[in-house]
mmCIF file of C-alpha atoms in Angstrom:
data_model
loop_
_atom_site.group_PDB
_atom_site.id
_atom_site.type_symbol
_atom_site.label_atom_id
_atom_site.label_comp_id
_atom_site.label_asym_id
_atom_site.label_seq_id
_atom_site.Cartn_x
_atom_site.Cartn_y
_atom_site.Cartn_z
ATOM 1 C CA UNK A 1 -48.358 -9.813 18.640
ATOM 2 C CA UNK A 2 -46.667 -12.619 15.986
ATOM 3 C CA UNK A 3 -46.201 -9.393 13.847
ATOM 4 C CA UNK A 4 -44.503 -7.308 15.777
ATOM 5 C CA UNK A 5 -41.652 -10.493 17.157
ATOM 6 C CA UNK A 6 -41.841 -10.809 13.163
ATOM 7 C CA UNK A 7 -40.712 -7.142 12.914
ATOM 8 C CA UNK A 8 -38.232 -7.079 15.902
ATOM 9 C CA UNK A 9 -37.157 -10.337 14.514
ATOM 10 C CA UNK A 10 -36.491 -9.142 10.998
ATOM 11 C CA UNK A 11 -34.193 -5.740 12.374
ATOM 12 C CA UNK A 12 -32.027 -7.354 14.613
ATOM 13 C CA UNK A 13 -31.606 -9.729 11.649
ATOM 14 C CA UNK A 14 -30.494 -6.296 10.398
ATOM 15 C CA UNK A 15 -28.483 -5.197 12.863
ATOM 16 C CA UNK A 16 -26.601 -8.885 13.480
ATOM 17 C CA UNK A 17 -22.940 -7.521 13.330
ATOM 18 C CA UNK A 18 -20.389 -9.660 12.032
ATOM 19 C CA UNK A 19 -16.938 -10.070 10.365
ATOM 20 C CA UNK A 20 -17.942 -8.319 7.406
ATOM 21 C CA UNK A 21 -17.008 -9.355 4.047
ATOM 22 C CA UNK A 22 -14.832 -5.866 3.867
ATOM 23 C CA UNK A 23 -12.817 -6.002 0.975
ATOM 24 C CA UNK A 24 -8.397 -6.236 1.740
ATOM 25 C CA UNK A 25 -6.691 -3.191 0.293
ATOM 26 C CA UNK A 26 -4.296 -4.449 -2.488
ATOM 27 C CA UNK A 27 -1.165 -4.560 -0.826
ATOM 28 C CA UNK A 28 1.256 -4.490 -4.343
ATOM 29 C CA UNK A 29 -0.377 -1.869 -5.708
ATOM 30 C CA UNK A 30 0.369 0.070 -2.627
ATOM 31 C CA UNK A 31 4.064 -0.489 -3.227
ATOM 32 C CA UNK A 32 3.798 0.083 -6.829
ATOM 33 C CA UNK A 33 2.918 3.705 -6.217
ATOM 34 C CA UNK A 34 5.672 3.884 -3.460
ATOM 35 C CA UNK A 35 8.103 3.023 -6.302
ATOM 36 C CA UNK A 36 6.186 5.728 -8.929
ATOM 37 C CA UNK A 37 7.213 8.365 -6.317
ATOM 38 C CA UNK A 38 10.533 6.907 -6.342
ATOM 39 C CA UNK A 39 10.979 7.047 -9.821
ATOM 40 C CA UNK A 40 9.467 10.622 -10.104
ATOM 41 C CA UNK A 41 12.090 12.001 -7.294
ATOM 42 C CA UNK A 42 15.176 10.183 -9.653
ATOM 43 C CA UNK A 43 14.342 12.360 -12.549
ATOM 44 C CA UNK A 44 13.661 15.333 -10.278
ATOM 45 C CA UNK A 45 17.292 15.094 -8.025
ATOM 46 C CA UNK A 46 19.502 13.316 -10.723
ATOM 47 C CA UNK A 47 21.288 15.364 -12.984
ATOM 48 C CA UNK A 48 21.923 14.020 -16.576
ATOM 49 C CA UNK A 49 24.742 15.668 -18.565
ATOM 50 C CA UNK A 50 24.838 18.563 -21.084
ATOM 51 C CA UNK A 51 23.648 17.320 -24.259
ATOM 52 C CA UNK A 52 21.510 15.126 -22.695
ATOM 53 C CA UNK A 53 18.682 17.622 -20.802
ATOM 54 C CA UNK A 54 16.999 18.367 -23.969
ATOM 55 C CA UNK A 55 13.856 16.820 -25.652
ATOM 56 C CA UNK A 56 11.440 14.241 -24.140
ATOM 57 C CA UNK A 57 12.908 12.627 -21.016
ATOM 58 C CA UNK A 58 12.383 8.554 -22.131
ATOM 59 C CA UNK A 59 11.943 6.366 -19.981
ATOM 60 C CA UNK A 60 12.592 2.880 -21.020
ATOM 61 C CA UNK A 61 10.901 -0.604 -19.875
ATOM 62 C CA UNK A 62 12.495 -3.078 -20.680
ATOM 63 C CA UNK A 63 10.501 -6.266 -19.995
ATOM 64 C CA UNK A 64 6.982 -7.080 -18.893
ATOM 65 C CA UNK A 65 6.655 -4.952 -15.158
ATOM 66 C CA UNK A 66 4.299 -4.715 -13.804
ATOM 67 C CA UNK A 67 5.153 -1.045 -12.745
ATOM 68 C CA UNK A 68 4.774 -0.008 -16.186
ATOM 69 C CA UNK A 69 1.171 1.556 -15.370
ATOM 70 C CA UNK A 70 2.373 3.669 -12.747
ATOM 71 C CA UNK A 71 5.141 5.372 -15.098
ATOM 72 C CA UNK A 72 2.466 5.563 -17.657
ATOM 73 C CA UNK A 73 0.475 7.770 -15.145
ATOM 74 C CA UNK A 74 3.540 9.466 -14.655
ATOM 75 C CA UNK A 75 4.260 10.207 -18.377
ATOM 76 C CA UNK A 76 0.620 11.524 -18.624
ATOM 77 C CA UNK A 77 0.445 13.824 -15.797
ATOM 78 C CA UNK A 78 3.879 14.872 -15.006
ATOM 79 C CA UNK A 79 6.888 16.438 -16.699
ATOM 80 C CA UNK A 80 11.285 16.479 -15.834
ATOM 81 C CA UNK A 81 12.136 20.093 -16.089
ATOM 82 C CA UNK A 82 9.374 21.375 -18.047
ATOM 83 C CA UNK A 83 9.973 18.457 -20.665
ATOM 84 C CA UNK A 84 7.377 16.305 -21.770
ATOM 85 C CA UNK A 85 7.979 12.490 -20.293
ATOM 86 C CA UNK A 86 7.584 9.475 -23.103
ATOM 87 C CA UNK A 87 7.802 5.676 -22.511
ATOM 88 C CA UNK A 88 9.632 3.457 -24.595
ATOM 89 C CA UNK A 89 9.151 -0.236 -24.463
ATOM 90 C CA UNK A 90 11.645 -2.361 -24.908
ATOM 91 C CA UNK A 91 11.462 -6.758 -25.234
ATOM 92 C CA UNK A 92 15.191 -7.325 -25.520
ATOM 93 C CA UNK A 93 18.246 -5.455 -24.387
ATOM 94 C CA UNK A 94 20.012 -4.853 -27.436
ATOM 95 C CA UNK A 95 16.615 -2.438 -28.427
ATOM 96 C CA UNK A 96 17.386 0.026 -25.765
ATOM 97 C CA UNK A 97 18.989 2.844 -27.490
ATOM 98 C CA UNK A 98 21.545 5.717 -26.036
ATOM 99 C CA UNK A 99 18.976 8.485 -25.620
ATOM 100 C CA UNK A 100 16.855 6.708 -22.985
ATOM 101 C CA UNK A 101 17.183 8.779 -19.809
ATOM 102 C CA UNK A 102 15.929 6.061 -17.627
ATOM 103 C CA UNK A 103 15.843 2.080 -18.050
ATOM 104 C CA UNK A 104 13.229 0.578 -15.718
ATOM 105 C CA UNK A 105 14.357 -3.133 -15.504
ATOM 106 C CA UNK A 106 11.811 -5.538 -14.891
ATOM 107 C CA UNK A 107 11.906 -8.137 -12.345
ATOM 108 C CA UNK A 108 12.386 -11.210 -15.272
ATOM 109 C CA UNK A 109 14.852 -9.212 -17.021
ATOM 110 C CA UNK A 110 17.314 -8.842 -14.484
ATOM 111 C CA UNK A 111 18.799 -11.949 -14.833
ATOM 112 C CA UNK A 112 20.552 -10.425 -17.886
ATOM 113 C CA UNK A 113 21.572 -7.355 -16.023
ATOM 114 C CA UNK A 114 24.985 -7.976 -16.713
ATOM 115 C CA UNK A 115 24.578 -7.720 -20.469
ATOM 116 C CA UNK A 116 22.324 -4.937 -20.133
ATOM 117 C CA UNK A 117 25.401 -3.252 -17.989
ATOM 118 C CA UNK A 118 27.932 -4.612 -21.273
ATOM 119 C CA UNK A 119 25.383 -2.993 -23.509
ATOM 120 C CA UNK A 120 24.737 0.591 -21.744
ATOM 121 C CA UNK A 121 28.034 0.852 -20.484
ATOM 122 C CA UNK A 122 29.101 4.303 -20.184
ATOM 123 C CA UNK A 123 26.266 5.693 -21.639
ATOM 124 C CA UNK A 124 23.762 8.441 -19.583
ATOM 125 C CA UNK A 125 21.426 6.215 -18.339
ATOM 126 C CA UNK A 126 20.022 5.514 -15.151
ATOM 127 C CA UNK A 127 19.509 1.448 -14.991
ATOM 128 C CA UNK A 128 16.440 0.848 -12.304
ATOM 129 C CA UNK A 129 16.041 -2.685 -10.942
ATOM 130 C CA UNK A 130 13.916 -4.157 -7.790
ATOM 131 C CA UNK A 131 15.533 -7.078 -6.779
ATOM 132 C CA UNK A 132 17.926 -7.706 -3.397
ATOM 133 C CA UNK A 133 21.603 -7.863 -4.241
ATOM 134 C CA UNK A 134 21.280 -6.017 -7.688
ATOM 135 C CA UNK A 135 22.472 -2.540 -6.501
ATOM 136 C CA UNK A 136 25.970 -3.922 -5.887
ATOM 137 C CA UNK A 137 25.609 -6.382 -9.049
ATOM 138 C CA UNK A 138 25.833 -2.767 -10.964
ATOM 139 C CA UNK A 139 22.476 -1.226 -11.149
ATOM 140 C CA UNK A 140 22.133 2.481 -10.634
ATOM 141 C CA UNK A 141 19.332 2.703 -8.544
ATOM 142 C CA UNK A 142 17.791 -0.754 -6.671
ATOM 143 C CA UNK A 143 13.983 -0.563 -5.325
ATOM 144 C CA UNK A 144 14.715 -3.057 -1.997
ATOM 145 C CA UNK A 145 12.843 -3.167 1.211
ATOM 146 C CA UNK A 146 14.808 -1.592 4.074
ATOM 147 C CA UNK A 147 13.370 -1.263 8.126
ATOM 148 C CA UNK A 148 10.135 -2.352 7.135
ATOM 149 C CA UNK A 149 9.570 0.094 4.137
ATOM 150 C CA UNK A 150 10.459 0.144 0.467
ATOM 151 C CA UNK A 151 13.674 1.928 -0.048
ATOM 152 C CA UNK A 152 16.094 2.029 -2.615
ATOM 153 C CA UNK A 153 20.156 1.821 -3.203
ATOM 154 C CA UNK A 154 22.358 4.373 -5.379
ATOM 155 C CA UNK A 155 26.088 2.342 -6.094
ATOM 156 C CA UNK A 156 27.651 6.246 -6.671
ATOM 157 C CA UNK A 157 30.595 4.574 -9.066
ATOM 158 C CA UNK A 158 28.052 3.646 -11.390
ATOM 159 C CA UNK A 159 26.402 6.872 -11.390
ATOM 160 C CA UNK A 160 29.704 8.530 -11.577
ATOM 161 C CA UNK A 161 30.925 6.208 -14.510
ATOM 162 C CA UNK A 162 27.407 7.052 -16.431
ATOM 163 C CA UNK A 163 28.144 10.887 -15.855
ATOM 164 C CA UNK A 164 25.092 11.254 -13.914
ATOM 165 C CA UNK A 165 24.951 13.511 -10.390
ATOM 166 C CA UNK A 166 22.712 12.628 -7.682
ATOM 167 C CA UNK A 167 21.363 15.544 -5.562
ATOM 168 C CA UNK A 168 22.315 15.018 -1.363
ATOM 169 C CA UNK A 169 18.587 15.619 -0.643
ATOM 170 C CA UNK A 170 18.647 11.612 -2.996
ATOM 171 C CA UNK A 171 21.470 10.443 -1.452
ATOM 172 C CA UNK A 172 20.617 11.099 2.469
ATOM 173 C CA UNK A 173 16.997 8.912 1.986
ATOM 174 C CA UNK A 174 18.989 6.050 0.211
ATOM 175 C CA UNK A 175 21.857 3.574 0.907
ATOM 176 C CA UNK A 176 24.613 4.450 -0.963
ATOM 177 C CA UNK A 177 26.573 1.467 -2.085
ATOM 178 C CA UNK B 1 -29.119 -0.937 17.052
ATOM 179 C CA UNK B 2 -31.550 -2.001 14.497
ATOM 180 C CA UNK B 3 -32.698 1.490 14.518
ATOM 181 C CA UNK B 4 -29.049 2.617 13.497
ATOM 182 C CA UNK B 5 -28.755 -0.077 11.521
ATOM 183 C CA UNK B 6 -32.008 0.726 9.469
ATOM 184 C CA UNK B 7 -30.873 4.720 9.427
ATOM 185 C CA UNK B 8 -27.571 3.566 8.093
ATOM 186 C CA UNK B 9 -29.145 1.615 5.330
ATOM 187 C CA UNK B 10 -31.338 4.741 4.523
ATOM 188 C CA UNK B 11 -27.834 6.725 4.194
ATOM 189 C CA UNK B 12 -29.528 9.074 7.124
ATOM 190 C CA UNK B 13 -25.973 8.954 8.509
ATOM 191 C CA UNK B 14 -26.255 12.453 10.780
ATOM 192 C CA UNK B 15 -29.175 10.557 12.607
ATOM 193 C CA UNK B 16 -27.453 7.333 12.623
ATOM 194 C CA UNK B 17 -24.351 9.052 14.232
ATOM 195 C CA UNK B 18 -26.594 10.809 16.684
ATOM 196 C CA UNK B 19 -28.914 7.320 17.699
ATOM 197 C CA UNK B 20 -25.524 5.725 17.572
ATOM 198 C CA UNK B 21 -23.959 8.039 20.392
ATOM 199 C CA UNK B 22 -27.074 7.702 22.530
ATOM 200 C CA UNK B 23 -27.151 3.998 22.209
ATOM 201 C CA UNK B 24 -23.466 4.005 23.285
ATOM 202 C CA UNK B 25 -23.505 5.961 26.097
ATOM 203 C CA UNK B 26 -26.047 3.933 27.655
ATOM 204 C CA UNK B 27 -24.800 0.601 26.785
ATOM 205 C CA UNK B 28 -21.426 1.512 26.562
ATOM 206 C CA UNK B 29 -20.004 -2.462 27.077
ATOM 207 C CA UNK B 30 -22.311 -4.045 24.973
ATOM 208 C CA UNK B 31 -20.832 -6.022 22.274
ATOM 209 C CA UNK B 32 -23.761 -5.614 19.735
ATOM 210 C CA UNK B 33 -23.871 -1.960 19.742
ATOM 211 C CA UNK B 34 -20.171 -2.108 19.890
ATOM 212 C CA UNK B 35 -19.846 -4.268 16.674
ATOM 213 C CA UNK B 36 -22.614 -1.748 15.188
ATOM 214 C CA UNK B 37 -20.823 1.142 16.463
ATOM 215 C CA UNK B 38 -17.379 -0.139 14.347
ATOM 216 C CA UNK B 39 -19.550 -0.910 11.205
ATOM 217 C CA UNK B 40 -21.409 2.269 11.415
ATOM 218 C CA UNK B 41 -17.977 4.275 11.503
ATOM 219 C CA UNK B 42 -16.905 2.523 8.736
ATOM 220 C CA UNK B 43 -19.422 3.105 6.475
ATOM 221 C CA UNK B 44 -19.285 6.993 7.850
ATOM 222 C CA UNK B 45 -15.387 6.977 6.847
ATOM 223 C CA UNK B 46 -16.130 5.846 3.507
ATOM 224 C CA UNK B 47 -18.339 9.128 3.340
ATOM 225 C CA UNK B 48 -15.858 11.663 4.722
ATOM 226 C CA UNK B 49 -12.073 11.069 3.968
ATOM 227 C CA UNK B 50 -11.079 14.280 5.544
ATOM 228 C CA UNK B 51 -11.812 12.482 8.877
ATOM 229 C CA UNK B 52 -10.827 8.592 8.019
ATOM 230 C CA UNK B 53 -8.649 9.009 11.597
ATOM 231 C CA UNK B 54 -11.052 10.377 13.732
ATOM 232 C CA UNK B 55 -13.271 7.331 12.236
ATOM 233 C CA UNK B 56 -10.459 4.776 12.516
ATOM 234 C CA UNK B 57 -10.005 6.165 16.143
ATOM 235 C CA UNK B 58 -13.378 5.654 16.926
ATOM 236 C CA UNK B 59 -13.440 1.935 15.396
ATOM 237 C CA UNK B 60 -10.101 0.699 17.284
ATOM 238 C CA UNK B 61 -12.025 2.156 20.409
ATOM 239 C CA UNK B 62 -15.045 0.058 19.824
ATOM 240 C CA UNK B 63 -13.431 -2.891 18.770
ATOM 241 C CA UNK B 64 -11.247 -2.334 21.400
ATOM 242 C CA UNK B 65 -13.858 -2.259 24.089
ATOM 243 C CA UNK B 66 -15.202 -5.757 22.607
ATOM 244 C CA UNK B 67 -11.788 -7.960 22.745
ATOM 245 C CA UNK B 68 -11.476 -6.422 26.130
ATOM 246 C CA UNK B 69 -14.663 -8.402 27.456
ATOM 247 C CA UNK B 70 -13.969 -11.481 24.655
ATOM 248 C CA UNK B 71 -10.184 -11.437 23.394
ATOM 249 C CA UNK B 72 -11.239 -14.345 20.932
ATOM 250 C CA UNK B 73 -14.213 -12.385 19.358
ATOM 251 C CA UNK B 74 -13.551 -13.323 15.543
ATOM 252 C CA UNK B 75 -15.620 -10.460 14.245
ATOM 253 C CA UNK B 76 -14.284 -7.599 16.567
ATOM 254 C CA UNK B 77 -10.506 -8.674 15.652
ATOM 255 C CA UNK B 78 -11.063 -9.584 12.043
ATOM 256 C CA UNK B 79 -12.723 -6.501 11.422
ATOM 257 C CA UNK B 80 -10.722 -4.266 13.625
ATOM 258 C CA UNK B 81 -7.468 -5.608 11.904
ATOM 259 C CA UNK B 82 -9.227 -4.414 8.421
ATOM 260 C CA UNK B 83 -9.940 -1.378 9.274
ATOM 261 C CA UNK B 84 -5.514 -0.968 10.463
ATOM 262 C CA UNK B 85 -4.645 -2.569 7.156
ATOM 263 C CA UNK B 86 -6.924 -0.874 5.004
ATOM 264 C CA UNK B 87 -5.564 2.651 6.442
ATOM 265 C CA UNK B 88 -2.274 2.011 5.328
ATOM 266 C CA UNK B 89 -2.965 0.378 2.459
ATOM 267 C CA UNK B 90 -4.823 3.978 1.308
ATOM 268 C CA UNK B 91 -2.267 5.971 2.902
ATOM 269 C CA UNK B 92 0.201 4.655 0.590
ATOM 270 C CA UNK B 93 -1.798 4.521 -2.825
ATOM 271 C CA UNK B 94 -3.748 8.011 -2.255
ATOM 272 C CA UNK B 95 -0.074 9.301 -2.274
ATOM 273 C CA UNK B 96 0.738 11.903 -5.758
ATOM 274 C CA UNK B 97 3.544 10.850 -7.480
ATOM 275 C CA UNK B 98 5.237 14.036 -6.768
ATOM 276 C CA UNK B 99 5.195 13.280 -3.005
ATOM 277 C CA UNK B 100 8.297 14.653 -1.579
ATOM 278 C CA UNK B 101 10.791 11.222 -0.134
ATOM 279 C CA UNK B 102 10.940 13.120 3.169
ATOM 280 C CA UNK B 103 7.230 13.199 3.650
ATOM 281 C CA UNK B 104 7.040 9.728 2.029
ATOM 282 C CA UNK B 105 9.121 7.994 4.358
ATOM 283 C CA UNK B 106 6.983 9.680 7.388
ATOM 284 C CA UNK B 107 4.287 8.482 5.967
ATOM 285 C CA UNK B 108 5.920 4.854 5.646
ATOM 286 C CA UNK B 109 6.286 4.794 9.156
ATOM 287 C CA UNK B 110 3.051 5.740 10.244
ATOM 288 C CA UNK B 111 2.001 2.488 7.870
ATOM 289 C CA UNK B 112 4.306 0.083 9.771
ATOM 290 C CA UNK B 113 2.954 0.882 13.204
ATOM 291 C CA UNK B 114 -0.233 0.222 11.237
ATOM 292 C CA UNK B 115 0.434 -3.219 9.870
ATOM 293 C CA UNK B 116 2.461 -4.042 13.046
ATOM 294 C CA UNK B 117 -0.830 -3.116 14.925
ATOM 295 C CA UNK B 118 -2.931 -5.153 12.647
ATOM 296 C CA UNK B 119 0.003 -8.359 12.649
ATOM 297 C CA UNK B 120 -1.385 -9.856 16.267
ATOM 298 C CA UNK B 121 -5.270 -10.134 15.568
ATOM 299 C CA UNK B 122 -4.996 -11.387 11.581
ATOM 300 C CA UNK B 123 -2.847 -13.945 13.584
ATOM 301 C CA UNK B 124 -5.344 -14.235 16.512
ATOM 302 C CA UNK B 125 -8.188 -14.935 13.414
ATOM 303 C CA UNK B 126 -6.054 -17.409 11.338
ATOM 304 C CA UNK B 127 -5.458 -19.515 14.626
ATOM 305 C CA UNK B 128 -9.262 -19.106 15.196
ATOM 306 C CA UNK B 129 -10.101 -20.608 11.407
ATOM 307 C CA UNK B 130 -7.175 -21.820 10.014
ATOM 308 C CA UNK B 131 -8.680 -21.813 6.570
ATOM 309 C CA UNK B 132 -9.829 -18.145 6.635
ATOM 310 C CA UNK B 133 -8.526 -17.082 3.196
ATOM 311 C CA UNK B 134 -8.946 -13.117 4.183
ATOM 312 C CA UNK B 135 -6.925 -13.337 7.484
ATOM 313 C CA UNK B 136 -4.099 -15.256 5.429
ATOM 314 C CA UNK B 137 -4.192 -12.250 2.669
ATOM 315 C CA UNK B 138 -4.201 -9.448 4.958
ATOM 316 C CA UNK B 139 -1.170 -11.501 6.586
ATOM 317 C CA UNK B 140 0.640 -12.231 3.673
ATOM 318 C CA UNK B 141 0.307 -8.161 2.808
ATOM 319 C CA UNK B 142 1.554 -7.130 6.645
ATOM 320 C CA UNK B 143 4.299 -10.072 7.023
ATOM 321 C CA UNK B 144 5.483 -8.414 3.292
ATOM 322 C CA UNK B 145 5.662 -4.734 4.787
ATOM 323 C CA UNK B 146 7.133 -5.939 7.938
ATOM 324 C CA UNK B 147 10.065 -8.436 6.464
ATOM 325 C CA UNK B 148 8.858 -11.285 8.102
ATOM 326 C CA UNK B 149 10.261 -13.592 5.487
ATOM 327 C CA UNK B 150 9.940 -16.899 6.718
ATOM 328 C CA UNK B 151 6.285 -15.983 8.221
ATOM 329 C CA UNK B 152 5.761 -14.836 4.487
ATOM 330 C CA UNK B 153 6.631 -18.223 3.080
ATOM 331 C CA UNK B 154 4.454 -20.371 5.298
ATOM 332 C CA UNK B 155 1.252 -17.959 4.340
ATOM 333 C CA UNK B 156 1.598 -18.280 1.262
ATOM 334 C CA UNK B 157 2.178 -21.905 1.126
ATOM 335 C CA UNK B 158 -1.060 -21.915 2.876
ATOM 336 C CA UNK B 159 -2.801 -19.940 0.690
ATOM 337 C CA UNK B 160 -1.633 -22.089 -2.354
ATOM 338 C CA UNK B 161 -2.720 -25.155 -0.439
ATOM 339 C CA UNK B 162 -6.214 -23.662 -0.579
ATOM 340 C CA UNK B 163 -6.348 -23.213 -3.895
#
């Protein structure tokens, strides 16, 4: 009789349901790949122009960001018009040369936006920064948070004064500054 | 529920599903087999993606069913607010990288209604144990996603406090 209580005992010891220790999904890292699909869509529906759609499509990081990983991936795995994708890395602005296609600008670094803007100026280059306010301080492209979802801003005289042209199907999903 | 509990553990899930459904329909209220029932799909939606919202359906019922006889039941919201979170947490990072922005921002909003489901019982567990360092990550994550600035600050001041 002890050893069967002993037994009963021991499975509903089993079976006590609780708040389980389940482990939280990592909330960044779901945002980080929001923004790697962002990215990927820029160099599919912007247009760079003629002289510069040949060769590997580099795209630049300038800083430490932690997004780098997820254009790694996309460097590995995916290509911009048939061309092969390479990342350049890039610790101060005055490295970043003409050819890059895209600069991703990391959150530290874009308190020197405005000398990476002095430096690129006119050249081909679509300048990517995440940080509120930076789309009108002259960025191409801003990664914000909009209606409760990451979204991003296009400021259309900067793309226009780099030469570049954004497809509508870009331009109807983002705020246009 | 020990018996599902022990097939579970076996990984007999087909037979846990089927002692689970029988124990269910004829103790549909009870809050142990309801607990069970939410763990049990759990662990069966970590075996079958293709039907992670049939599962999750089937979890929010059961959890559900418990804060509707005990709306303070730490386990049933805790664990039911996990199971919100966790969804859109996946749905977001399964996503390819050559996800289409239309489809992406669909998918977004499904995620919202997720977090904004999850928002009131992570609250309802924090003001149950204060301290709870998993409610006040899972709310720092949904007041993030849902703009909730100022909510956002206090969290995390509270989670650095508890460092």
């Amino acid at each position: 009789m002890r050893a069967q209580y002993l037994i009963v005992g021991f499975f509903l010891l089993l079976a006590a349901p609780a708040a389980r220790a389940q482990g939280l999904g990592n909330y960044q890292a779901a945002e980080r790949r929001v923004h790697g699909i962002f990215l990927y869509n820029l160099t599919r529906y912007v247009q760079w122009p003629e002289g510069h759609d040949q060769g590997a499509f580099i795209v630049g990081v300038l800083g430490q960001d932690p997004l780098q990983p997820e254009v790694e991936m996309l460097a590995r795995t995916r290509k911009v018009g048939g061309r092969p994708m390479r990342v350049e890395i890039y610790k101060k602005t005055e490295e970043v040369p003409s050819d890059c296609h895209l600069l991703l600008v990391s959150p530290d670094e874009s308190v020197h936006l405005s000398s990476v803007l002095r430096h690129t100026r006119g050249w081909p280059m679509l300048i990517v920064t995440q940080k509120p306010g930076l789309g009108r301080a002259g960025s191409t492209v801003n990664f914000v948070r909009r209606n409760n979802r990451p979204s991003f801003e296009i400021n259309q005289a900067e793309l226009r004064g780099r030469r570049l042209r954004c497809a509508q199907l870009l331009l109807r999903q983002a705020e246009v500054l | 529920v020990a018996e599902v509990s022990y097939l579970m553990r076996e990984e007999r899930h087909d037979e846990a599903r089927r002692a689970l459904e029988a124990t269910l329909a004829r103790y549909p209220d009870d809050v142990s087999v309801l607990l069970t029932a939410g763990e049990v799909w759990e662990s069966l939606q970590r075996t079958d993606s293709l039907r992670a919202d049939e599962y999750l359906n089937l979890r929010r019922d059961a959890y559900r069913r418990v804060l509707a006889q005990v709306p303070d039941h730490f386990a049933a919201n805790f664990n039911l607010g996990v199971a919100l979170y966790n969804r859109a947490i996946h749905l977001m990072t399964e996503q390819q990288q050559d996800t289409e922005l239309d489809a992406l921002f669909t998918l977004l909003e499904t995620c919202a209604a997720l977090f904004r489901e999850a928002m009131p019982l992570f609250e309802k567990t924090q003001s149950l144990r204060p301290e709870h360092k998993d409610s006040l990550r899972a709310l720092e994550g949904i007041y993030h996603n849902l703009d909730e600035a100022e909510k956002l600050r206090v969290v995390r001041e509270s989670l650095y406090s508890l460092k």
